């Protein structure tokens, strides 16, 4: 399977379908991560639309860049690796990140993601919403 193509299917043709609305992913702009260089986010659904219950985000990490070690004091976070490869450090344990991997970070657990030479593309979810 061409996983890069799979990410492009999410990025360019993906959509969030709700009973009362649809969000085409290609209409959502990429934004630079406020703290980590080489990381961009596409905020698919945010607290504004979910009453703060959850948020979903596409995440693009440039080759050899990273989301540095951090914790979320109020959110459980999950990652689904769509394409690319790298390493995740989840509570001190190094995990290989490759397409098809899902990782979970309970509230207060330190974690980071380091992209490999081709970058990495994730679908991240936060409960309650990150933003």
mmCIF file of N, CA and C in Angstrom:
data_model
loop_
_atom_site.group_PDB
_atom_site.id
_atom_site.type_symbol
_atom_site.label_atom_id
_atom_site.label_comp_id
_atom_site.label_asym_id
_atom_site.label_seq_id
_atom_site.Cartn_x
_atom_site.Cartn_y
_atom_site.Cartn_z
ATOM 1 N N UNK A 1 0.841 -1.192 0.000
ATOM 2 C CA UNK A 1 0.000 0.000 0.000
ATOM 3 C C UNK A 1 0.879 1.246 0.000
ATOM 4 N N UNK A 2 0.479 2.252 -0.724
ATOM 5 C CA UNK A 2 1.192 3.518 -0.779
ATOM 6 C C UNK A 2 0.677 4.407 0.347
ATOM 7 N N UNK A 3 1.413 4.440 1.466
ATOM 8 C CA UNK A 3 0.937 5.174 2.640
ATOM 9 C C UNK A 3 0.996 6.685 2.457
ATOM 10 N N UNK A 4 1.958 7.166 1.663
ATOM 11 C CA UNK A 4 2.002 8.602 1.383
ATOM 12 C C UNK A 4 0.701 9.000 0.691
ATOM 13 N N UNK A 5 0.262 8.174 -0.252
ATOM 14 C CA UNK A 5 -0.992 8.424 -0.935
ATOM 15 C C UNK A 5 -2.156 8.396 0.053
ATOM 16 N N UNK A 6 -2.097 7.516 1.044
ATOM 17 C CA UNK A 6 -3.151 7.446 2.057
ATOM 18 C C UNK A 6 -3.243 8.774 2.812
ATOM 19 N N UNK A 7 -2.100 9.354 3.182
ATOM 20 C CA UNK A 7 -2.137 10.649 3.849
ATOM 21 C C UNK A 7 -2.759 11.703 2.939
ATOM 22 N N UNK A 8 -2.383 11.709 1.668
ATOM 23 C CA UNK A 8 -2.953 12.682 0.745
ATOM 24 C C UNK A 8 -4.458 12.489 0.600
ATOM 25 N N UNK A 9 -4.930 11.251 0.699
ATOM 26 C CA UNK A 9 -6.373 11.014 0.671
ATOM 27 C C UNK A 9 -7.045 11.682 1.874
ATOM 28 N N UNK A 10 -6.416 11.592 3.042
ATOM 29 C CA UNK A 10 -6.944 12.293 4.215
ATOM 30 C C UNK A 10 -6.860 13.801 4.012
ATOM 31 N N UNK A 11 -5.680 14.282 3.638
ATOM 32 C CA UNK A 11 -5.418 15.709 3.544
ATOM 33 C C UNK A 11 -6.261 16.391 2.474
ATOM 34 N N UNK A 12 -6.357 15.789 1.304
ATOM 35 C CA UNK A 12 -7.008 16.445 0.176
ATOM 36 C C UNK A 12 -8.451 16.002 -0.047
ATOM 37 N N UNK A 13 -8.765 14.753 0.296
ATOM 38 C CA UNK A 13 -10.102 14.263 0.003
ATOM 39 C C UNK A 13 -10.878 13.810 1.220
ATOM 40 N N UNK A 14 -10.232 13.869 2.382
ATOM 41 C CA UNK A 14 -10.896 13.409 3.601
ATOM 42 C C UNK A 14 -11.983 14.354 4.058
ATOM 43 N N UNK A 15 -12.879 13.824 4.863
ATOM 44 C CA UNK A 15 -13.937 14.678 5.414
ATOM 45 C C UNK A 15 -14.454 14.077 6.705
ATOM 46 N N UNK A 16 -14.884 14.947 7.568
ATOM 47 C CA UNK A 16 -15.550 14.579 8.805
ATOM 48 C C UNK A 16 -17.040 14.735 8.550
ATOM 49 N N UNK A 17 -17.777 13.655 8.714
ATOM 50 C CA UNK A 17 -19.218 13.693 8.495
ATOM 51 C C UNK A 17 -19.942 13.636 9.832
ATOM 52 N N UNK A 18 -20.790 14.618 10.052
ATOM 53 C CA UNK A 18 -21.593 14.708 11.268
ATOM 54 C C UNK A 18 -23.066 14.734 10.863
ATOM 55 N N UNK A 19 -23.984 14.420 11.767
ATOM 56 C CA UNK A 19 -25.403 14.453 11.395
ATOM 57 C C UNK A 19 -25.870 15.794 10.840
ATOM 58 N N UNK A 20 -25.247 16.877 11.325
ATOM 59 C CA UNK A 20 -25.703 18.205 10.924
ATOM 60 C C UNK A 20 -24.683 19.007 10.115
ATOM 61 N N UNK A 21 -23.543 18.376 9.754
ATOM 62 C CA UNK A 21 -22.509 19.122 9.033
ATOM 63 C C UNK A 21 -21.473 18.164 8.442
ATOM 64 N N UNK A 22 -20.690 18.706 7.526
ATOM 65 C CA UNK A 22 -19.548 17.988 6.963
ATOM 66 C C UNK A 22 -18.371 18.961 6.919
ATOM 67 N N UNK A 23 -17.192 18.465 7.236
ATOM 68 C CA UNK A 23 -15.986 19.279 7.179
ATOM 69 C C UNK A 23 -15.035 18.620 6.197
ATOM 70 N N UNK A 24 -14.811 19.250 5.042
ATOM 71 C CA UNK A 24 -13.844 18.749 4.068
ATOM 72 C C UNK A 24 -12.450 19.152 4.542
ATOM 73 N N UNK A 25 -11.566 18.174 4.688
ATOM 74 C CA UNK A 25 -10.232 18.450 5.222
ATOM 75 C C UNK A 25 -9.464 19.454 4.363
ATOM 76 N N UNK A 26 -9.708 19.473 3.044
ATOM 77 C CA UNK A 26 -8.959 20.397 2.195
ATOM 78 C C UNK A 26 -9.382 21.851 2.380
ATOM 79 N N UNK A 27 -10.448 22.091 3.138
ATOM 80 C CA UNK A 27 -10.866 23.469 3.428
ATOM 81 C C UNK A 27 -10.275 23.985 4.739
ATOM 82 N N UNK A 28 -9.585 23.116 5.462
ATOM 83 C CA UNK A 28 -8.981 23.493 6.746
ATOM 84 C C UNK A 28 -7.506 23.814 6.515
ATOM 85 N N UNK A 29 -7.083 24.996 6.924
ATOM 86 C CA UNK A 29 -5.703 25.433 6.697
ATOM 87 C C UNK A 29 -4.736 24.745 7.660
ATOM 88 N N UNK A 30 -3.507 24.541 7.179
ATOM 89 C CA UNK A 30 -2.427 24.077 8.053
ATOM 90 C C UNK A 30 -1.963 25.258 8.899
ATOM 91 N N UNK A 31 -1.629 24.998 10.155
ATOM 92 C CA UNK A 31 -1.058 26.041 11.006
ATOM 93 C C UNK A 31 0.218 25.511 11.648
ATOM 94 N N UNK A 32 1.156 26.403 11.850
ATOM 95 C CA UNK A 32 2.422 26.007 12.482
ATOM 96 C C UNK A 32 2.192 25.745 13.965
ATOM 97 N N UNK A 33 2.847 24.707 14.463
ATOM 98 C CA UNK A 33 2.757 24.416 15.895
ATOM 99 C C UNK A 33 3.391 25.591 16.640
ATOM 100 N N UNK A 34 2.787 26.061 17.726
ATOM 101 C CA UNK A 34 3.323 27.236 18.413
ATOM 102 C C UNK A 34 4.662 27.002 19.119
ATOM 103 N N UNK A 35 5.020 25.743 19.392
ATOM 104 C CA UNK A 35 6.243 25.490 20.153
ATOM 105 C C UNK A 35 7.293 24.665 19.417
ATOM 106 N N UNK A 36 6.899 23.873 18.415
ATOM 107 C CA UNK A 36 7.840 22.932 17.806
ATOM 108 C C UNK A 36 8.043 23.228 16.318
ATOM 109 N N UNK A 37 9.283 23.543 15.959
ATOM 110 C CA UNK A 37 9.651 23.845 14.578
ATOM 111 C C UNK A 37 9.475 22.610 13.695
ATOM 112 N N UNK A 38 8.940 22.832 12.489
ATOM 113 C CA UNK A 38 8.772 21.747 11.545
ATOM 114 C C UNK A 38 7.519 20.918 11.774
ATOM 115 N N UNK A 39 6.645 21.382 12.660
ATOM 116 C CA UNK A 39 5.399 20.664 12.961
ATOM 117 C C UNK A 39 4.229 21.547 12.539
ATOM 118 N N UNK A 40 3.311 20.956 11.771
ATOM 119 C CA UNK A 40 2.116 21.665 11.338
ATOM 120 C C UNK A 40 0.880 20.867 11.721
ATOM 121 N N UNK A 41 -0.199 21.601 11.982
ATOM 122 C CA UNK A 41 -1.450 21.000 12.435
ATOM 123 C C UNK A 41 -2.600 21.461 11.547
ATOM 124 N N UNK A 42 -3.514 20.549 11.328
ATOM 125 C CA UNK A 42 -4.763 20.872 10.650
ATOM 126 C C UNK A 42 -5.848 20.518 11.669
ATOM 127 N N UNK A 43 -6.499 21.537 12.238
ATOM 128 C CA UNK A 43 -7.495 21.342 13.286
ATOM 129 C C UNK A 43 -8.831 20.958 12.643
ATOM 130 N N UNK A 44 -9.114 19.676 12.606
ATOM 131 C CA UNK A 44 -10.291 19.152 11.920
ATOM 132 C C UNK A 44 -11.581 19.504 12.662
ATOM 133 N N UNK A 45 -11.582 19.268 13.970
ATOM 134 C CA UNK A 45 -12.724 19.668 14.792
ATOM 135 C C UNK A 45 -12.176 20.075 16.151
ATOM 136 N N UNK A 46 -12.658 21.194 16.665
ATOM 137 C CA UNK A 46 -12.122 21.750 17.910
ATOM 138 C C UNK A 46 -13.214 21.884 18.973
ATOM 139 N N UNK A 47 -12.794 22.344 20.129
ATOM 140 C CA UNK A 47 -13.702 22.466 21.276
ATOM 141 C C UNK A 47 -14.927 23.320 20.963
ATOM 142 N N UNK A 48 -14.754 24.279 20.084
ATOM 143 C CA UNK A 48 -15.861 25.162 19.695
ATOM 144 C C UNK A 48 -17.060 24.358 19.167
ATOM 145 N N UNK A 49 -16.775 23.289 18.436
ATOM 146 C CA UNK A 49 -17.841 22.470 17.832
ATOM 147 C C UNK A 49 -18.239 21.273 18.696
ATOM 148 N N UNK A 50 -17.426 20.965 19.735
ATOM 149 C CA UNK A 50 -17.692 19.766 20.541
ATOM 150 C C UNK A 50 -17.994 20.071 22.005
ATOM 151 N N UNK A 51 -18.233 21.350 22.295
ATOM 152 C CA UNK A 51 -18.445 21.783 23.685
ATOM 153 C C UNK A 51 -17.297 21.344 24.581
ATOM 154 N N UNK A 52 -16.088 21.314 24.008
ATOM 155 C CA UNK A 52 -14.895 20.988 24.778
ATOM 156 C C UNK A 52 -14.665 19.509 25.025
ATOM 157 N N UNK A 53 -15.536 18.659 24.513
ATOM 158 C CA UNK A 53 -15.427 17.230 24.813
ATOM 159 C C UNK A 53 -14.238 16.556 24.144
ATOM 160 N N UNK A 54 -13.914 16.943 22.895
ATOM 161 C CA UNK A 54 -12.810 16.317 22.178
ATOM 162 C C UNK A 54 -12.370 17.219 21.030
ATOM 163 N N UNK A 55 -11.179 16.920 20.484
ATOM 164 C CA UNK A 55 -10.706 17.589 19.270
ATOM 165 C C UNK A 55 -9.895 16.593 18.450
ATOM 166 N N UNK A 56 -9.936 16.762 17.095
ATOM 167 C CA UNK A 56 -9.220 15.907 16.158
ATOM 168 C C UNK A 56 -8.300 16.790 15.314
ATOM 169 N N UNK A 57 -7.092 16.266 15.022
ATOM 170 C CA UNK A 57 -6.100 17.044 14.297
ATOM 171 C C UNK A 57 -5.271 16.155 13.377
ATOM 172 N N UNK A 58 -5.010 16.615 12.153
ATOM 173 C CA UNK A 58 -3.976 16.003 11.334
ATOM 174 C C UNK A 58 -2.674 16.676 11.721
ATOM 175 N N UNK A 59 -1.607 15.895 11.821
ATOM 176 C CA UNK A 59 -0.302 16.410 12.244
ATOM 177 C C UNK A 59 0.728 16.002 11.202
ATOM 178 N N UNK A 60 1.512 16.974 10.779
ATOM 179 C CA UNK A 60 2.570 16.742 9.790
ATOM 180 C C UNK A 60 3.884 17.187 10.428
ATOM 181 N N UNK A 61 4.818 16.233 10.575
ATOM 182 C CA UNK A 61 6.132 16.542 11.161
ATOM 183 C C UNK A 61 7.171 16.388 10.058
ATOM 184 N N UNK A 62 7.915 17.444 9.788
ATOM 185 C CA UNK A 62 8.916 17.458 8.720
ATOM 186 C C UNK A 62 10.030 16.451 9.017
ATOM 187 N N UNK A 63 10.742 16.027 7.968
ATOM 188 C CA UNK A 63 11.843 15.079 8.156
ATOM 189 C C UNK A 63 12.807 15.522 9.254
ATOM 190 N N UNK A 64 13.119 14.576 10.139
ATOM 191 C CA UNK A 64 14.085 14.758 11.230
ATOM 192 C C UNK A 64 13.725 15.864 12.218
ATOM 193 N N UNK A 65 12.472 16.271 12.256
ATOM 194 C CA UNK A 65 11.990 17.231 13.256
ATOM 195 C C UNK A 65 11.210 16.469 14.312
ATOM 196 N N UNK A 66 10.793 17.174 15.370
ATOM 197 C CA UNK A 66 10.080 16.456 16.423
ATOM 198 C C UNK A 66 9.116 17.332 17.189
ATOM 199 N N UNK A 67 8.173 16.651 17.794
ATOM 200 C CA UNK A 67 7.350 17.240 18.841
ATOM 201 C C UNK A 67 8.075 16.842 20.117
ATOM 202 N N UNK A 68 8.702 17.791 20.754
ATOM 203 C CA UNK A 68 9.540 17.504 21.913
ATOM 204 C C UNK A 68 8.758 16.969 23.104
ATOM 205 N N UNK A 69 9.498 16.458 24.062
ATOM 206 C CA UNK A 69 8.914 15.859 25.255
ATOM 207 C C UNK A 69 7.999 16.855 25.977
ATOM 208 N N UNK A 70 6.779 16.422 26.244
ATOM 209 C CA UNK A 70 5.801 17.272 26.921
ATOM 210 C C UNK A 70 4.713 16.388 27.540
ATOM 211 N N UNK A 71 3.862 16.991 28.323
ATOM 212 C CA UNK A 71 2.704 16.285 28.888
ATOM 213 C C UNK A 71 1.464 17.156 28.715
ATOM 214 N N UNK A 72 0.317 16.509 28.780
ATOM 215 C CA UNK A 72 -0.952 17.220 28.798
ATOM 216 C C UNK A 72 -1.569 16.958 30.171
ATOM 217 N N UNK A 73 -1.788 18.022 30.902
ATOM 218 C CA UNK A 73 -2.314 17.915 32.273
ATOM 219 C C UNK A 73 -3.797 17.582 32.316
ATOM 220 N N UNK A 74 -4.519 17.828 31.191
ATOM 221 C CA UNK A 74 -5.971 17.659 31.218
ATOM 222 C C UNK A 74 -6.519 16.744 30.137
ATOM 223 N N UNK A 75 -5.674 16.331 29.166
ATOM 224 C CA UNK A 75 -6.186 15.560 28.038
ATOM 225 C C UNK A 75 -5.532 14.187 27.925
ATOM 226 N N UNK A 76 -6.347 13.198 27.573
ATOM 227 C CA UNK A 76 -5.859 11.944 27.042
ATOM 228 C C UNK A 76 -5.613 12.214 25.562
ATOM 229 N N UNK A 77 -4.512 11.689 25.003
ATOM 230 C CA UNK A 77 -4.180 11.908 23.595
ATOM 231 C C UNK A 77 -3.957 10.565 22.922
ATOM 232 N N UNK A 78 -4.371 10.448 21.672
ATOM 233 C CA UNK A 78 -4.066 9.264 20.877
ATOM 234 C C UNK A 78 -3.445 9.698 19.560
ATOM 235 N N UNK A 79 -2.585 8.833 19.023
ATOM 236 C CA UNK A 79 -2.009 9.031 17.693
ATOM 237 C C UNK A 79 -2.322 7.818 16.849
ATOM 238 N N UNK A 80 -2.683 8.062 15.609
ATOM 239 C CA UNK A 80 -2.786 7.014 14.599
ATOM 240 C C UNK A 80 -1.804 7.417 13.507
ATOM 241 N N UNK A 81 -0.808 6.571 13.243
ATOM 242 C CA UNK A 81 0.193 6.883 12.232
ATOM 243 C C UNK A 81 -0.385 6.557 10.854
ATOM 244 N N UNK A 82 -0.464 7.580 10.000
ATOM 245 C CA UNK A 82 -1.023 7.425 8.663
ATOM 246 C C UNK A 82 0.074 7.090 7.655
ATOM 247 N N UNK A 83 1.184 7.821 7.700
ATOM 248 C CA UNK A 83 2.293 7.539 6.792
ATOM 249 C C UNK A 83 3.587 8.088 7.372
ATOM 250 N N UNK A 84 4.701 7.716 6.734
ATOM 251 C CA UNK A 84 6.007 8.102 7.227
ATOM 252 C C UNK A 84 6.442 7.165 8.342
ATOM 253 N N UNK A 85 7.525 7.534 8.988
ATOM 254 C CA UNK A 85 8.055 6.706 10.065
ATOM 255 C C UNK A 85 8.824 7.571 11.035
ATOM 256 N N UNK A 86 9.044 7.016 12.214
ATOM 257 C CA UNK A 86 9.797 7.716 13.236
ATOM 258 C C UNK A 86 9.748 6.938 14.531
ATOM 259 N N UNK A 87 9.934 7.660 15.612
ATOM 260 C CA UNK A 87 9.958 7.064 16.939
ATOM 261 C C UNK A 87 9.083 7.890 17.868
ATOM 262 N N UNK A 88 8.362 7.209 18.720
ATOM 263 C CA UNK A 88 7.619 7.868 19.782
ATOM 264 C C UNK A 88 8.223 7.429 21.103
ATOM 265 N N UNK A 89 8.397 8.363 22.013
ATOM 266 C CA UNK A 89 8.796 8.010 23.367
ATOM 267 C C UNK A 89 7.562 8.232 24.229
ATOM 268 N N UNK A 90 6.996 7.136 24.710
ATOM 269 C CA UNK A 90 5.761 7.145 25.490
ATOM 270 C C UNK A 90 6.103 6.713 26.906
ATOM 271 N N UNK A 91 6.087 7.671 27.835
ATOM 272 C CA UNK A 91 6.380 7.397 29.244
ATOM 273 C C UNK A 91 7.739 6.725 29.405
ATOM 274 N N UNK A 92 8.727 7.195 28.624
ATOM 275 C CA UNK A 92 10.093 6.698 28.730
ATOM 276 C C UNK A 92 10.413 5.493 27.862
ATOM 277 N N UNK A 93 9.424 4.912 27.190
ATOM 278 C CA UNK A 93 9.653 3.745 26.343
ATOM 279 C C UNK A 93 9.639 4.160 24.874
ATOM 280 N N UNK A 94 10.707 3.790 24.131
ATOM 281 C CA UNK A 94 10.776 4.101 22.698
ATOM 282 C C UNK A 94 9.936 3.098 21.919
ATOM 283 N N UNK A 95 9.064 3.636 21.079
ATOM 284 C CA UNK A 95 8.185 2.817 20.248
ATOM 285 C C UNK A 95 8.394 3.185 18.796
ATOM 286 N N UNK A 96 8.492 2.198 17.887
ATOM 287 C CA UNK A 96 8.605 2.534 16.468
ATOM 288 C C UNK A 96 7.265 3.035 15.948
ATOM 289 N N UNK A 97 7.303 4.129 15.215
ATOM 290 C CA UNK A 97 6.099 4.680 14.595
ATOM 291 C C UNK A 97 6.161 4.377 13.114
ATOM 292 N N UNK A 98 5.152 3.683 12.616
ATOM 293 C CA UNK A 98 5.025 3.347 11.207
ATOM 294 C C UNK A 98 3.541 3.265 10.901
ATOM 295 N N UNK A 99 3.161 3.309 9.631
ATOM 296 C CA UNK A 99 1.740 3.289 9.289
ATOM 297 C C UNK A 99 1.002 2.121 9.946
ATOM 298 N N UNK A 100 -0.155 2.456 10.503
ATOM 299 C CA UNK A 100 -0.990 1.454 11.162
ATOM 300 C C UNK A 100 -0.831 1.402 12.666
ATOM 301 N N UNK A 101 0.172 2.093 13.223
ATOM 302 C CA UNK A 101 0.394 2.090 14.670
ATOM 303 C C UNK A 101 -0.533 3.097 15.344
ATOM 304 N N UNK A 102 -1.076 2.690 16.482
ATOM 305 C CA UNK A 102 -1.864 3.582 17.337
ATOM 306 C C UNK A 102 -1.173 3.631 18.692
ATOM 307 N N UNK A 103 -1.044 4.820 19.263
ATOM 308 C CA UNK A 103 -0.453 4.975 20.584
ATOM 309 C C UNK A 103 -1.379 5.838 21.443
ATOM 310 N N UNK A 104 -1.388 5.564 22.730
ATOM 311 C CA UNK A 104 -2.273 6.262 23.677
ATOM 312 C C UNK A 104 -1.427 6.873 24.780
ATOM 313 N N UNK A 105 -1.734 8.122 25.127
ATOM 314 C CA UNK A 105 -1.030 8.849 26.185
ATOM 315 C C UNK A 105 -2.044 9.314 27.221
ATOM 316 N N UNK A 106 -2.147 8.613 28.343
ATOM 317 C CA UNK A 106 -3.065 9.067 29.396
ATOM 318 C C UNK A 106 -2.677 10.459 29.910
ATOM 319 N N UNK A 107 -3.570 11.079 30.590
ATOM 320 C CA UNK A 107 -3.329 12.392 31.192
ATOM 321 C C UNK A 107 -2.051 12.343 32.029
ATOM 322 N N UNK A 108 -1.184 13.345 31.831
ATOM 323 C CA UNK A 108 0.020 13.475 32.639
ATOM 324 C C UNK A 108 1.195 12.609 32.225
ATOM 325 N N UNK A 109 1.094 11.867 31.134
ATOM 326 C CA UNK A 109 2.182 10.981 30.703
ATOM 327 C C UNK A 109 3.101 11.733 29.731
ATOM 328 N N UNK A 110 4.414 11.772 30.012
ATOM 329 C CA UNK A 110 5.336 12.456 29.100
ATOM 330 C C UNK A 110 5.478 11.674 27.788
ATOM 331 N N UNK A 111 5.570 12.429 26.692
ATOM 332 C CA UNK A 111 5.709 11.807 25.386
ATOM 333 C C UNK A 111 6.330 12.778 24.391
ATOM 334 N N UNK A 112 6.913 12.205 23.326
ATOM 335 C CA UNK A 112 7.450 12.986 22.225
ATOM 336 C C UNK A 112 7.423 12.123 20.971
ATOM 337 N N UNK A 113 7.481 12.773 19.810
ATOM 338 C CA UNK A 113 7.503 12.077 18.528
ATOM 339 C C UNK A 113 8.645 12.652 17.697
ATOM 340 N N UNK A 114 9.500 11.765 17.197
ATOM 341 C CA UNK A 114 10.633 12.157 16.377
ATOM 342 C C UNK A 114 10.426 11.573 14.982
ATOM 343 N N UNK A 115 10.341 12.442 13.984
ATOM 344 C CA UNK A 115 10.128 11.996 12.608
ATOM 345 C C UNK A 115 11.413 11.445 12.016
ATOM 346 N N UNK A 116 11.270 10.458 11.139
ATOM 347 C CA UNK A 116 12.399 9.910 10.405
ATOM 348 C C UNK A 116 12.748 10.782 9.212
ATOM 349 N N UNK A 117 13.565 10.245 8.328
ATOM 350 C CA UNK A 117 14.081 11.036 7.204
ATOM 351 C C UNK A 117 13.025 11.408 6.170
ATOM 352 N N UNK A 118 11.870 10.745 6.182
ATOM 353 C CA UNK A 118 10.784 11.089 5.253
ATOM 354 C C UNK A 118 9.655 11.855 5.927
ATOM 355 N N UNK A 119 9.816 12.196 7.192
ATOM 356 C CA UNK A 119 8.748 12.852 7.935
ATOM 357 C C UNK A 119 7.728 11.836 8.406
ATOM 358 N N UNK A 120 6.720 12.331 9.118
ATOM 359 C CA UNK A 120 5.673 11.450 9.636
ATOM 360 C C UNK A 120 4.353 12.212 9.658
ATOM 361 N N UNK A 121 3.267 11.465 9.461
ATOM 362 C CA UNK A 121 1.935 12.047 9.377
ATOM 363 C C UNK A 121 1.016 11.300 10.333
ATOM 364 N N UNK A 122 0.375 12.032 11.229
ATOM 365 C CA UNK A 122 -0.444 11.442 12.287
ATOM 366 C C UNK A 122 -1.861 11.996 12.263
ATOM 367 N N UNK A 123 -2.766 11.205 12.814
ATOM 368 C CA UNK A 123 -4.098 11.675 13.151
ATOM 369 C C UNK A 123 -4.136 11.663 14.677
ATOM 370 N N UNK A 124 -4.249 12.830 15.301
ATOM 371 C CA UNK A 124 -4.218 12.958 16.757
ATOM 372 C C UNK A 124 -5.597 13.330 17.277
ATOM 373 N N UNK A 125 -5.950 12.715 18.404
ATOM 374 C CA UNK A 125 -7.232 12.996 19.050
ATOM 375 C C UNK A 125 -6.979 13.334 20.512
ATOM 376 N N UNK A 126 -7.743 14.300 21.024
ATOM 377 C CA UNK A 126 -7.615 14.727 22.417
ATOM 378 C C UNK A 126 -8.976 14.670 23.091
ATOM 379 N N UNK A 127 -9.000 14.124 24.316
ATOM 380 C CA UNK A 127 -10.222 14.036 25.113
ATOM 381 C C UNK A 127 -9.872 14.474 26.540
ATOM 382 N N UNK A 128 -10.461 15.571 27.054
ATOM 383 C CA UNK A 128 -11.263 16.577 26.359
ATOM 384 C C UNK A 128 -10.430 17.339 25.327
ATOM 385 N N UNK A 129 -11.065 18.246 24.642
ATOM 386 C CA UNK A 129 -10.423 18.964 23.535
ATOM 387 C C UNK A 129 -9.160 19.691 23.963
ATOM 388 N N UNK A 130 -8.184 19.702 23.050
ATOM 389 C CA UNK A 130 -6.960 20.476 23.267
ATOM 390 C C UNK A 130 -7.223 21.946 22.989
ATOM 391 N N UNK A 131 -7.931 22.203 21.902
ATOM 392 C CA UNK A 131 -8.219 23.600 21.535
ATOM 393 C C UNK A 131 -9.583 23.684 20.887
#
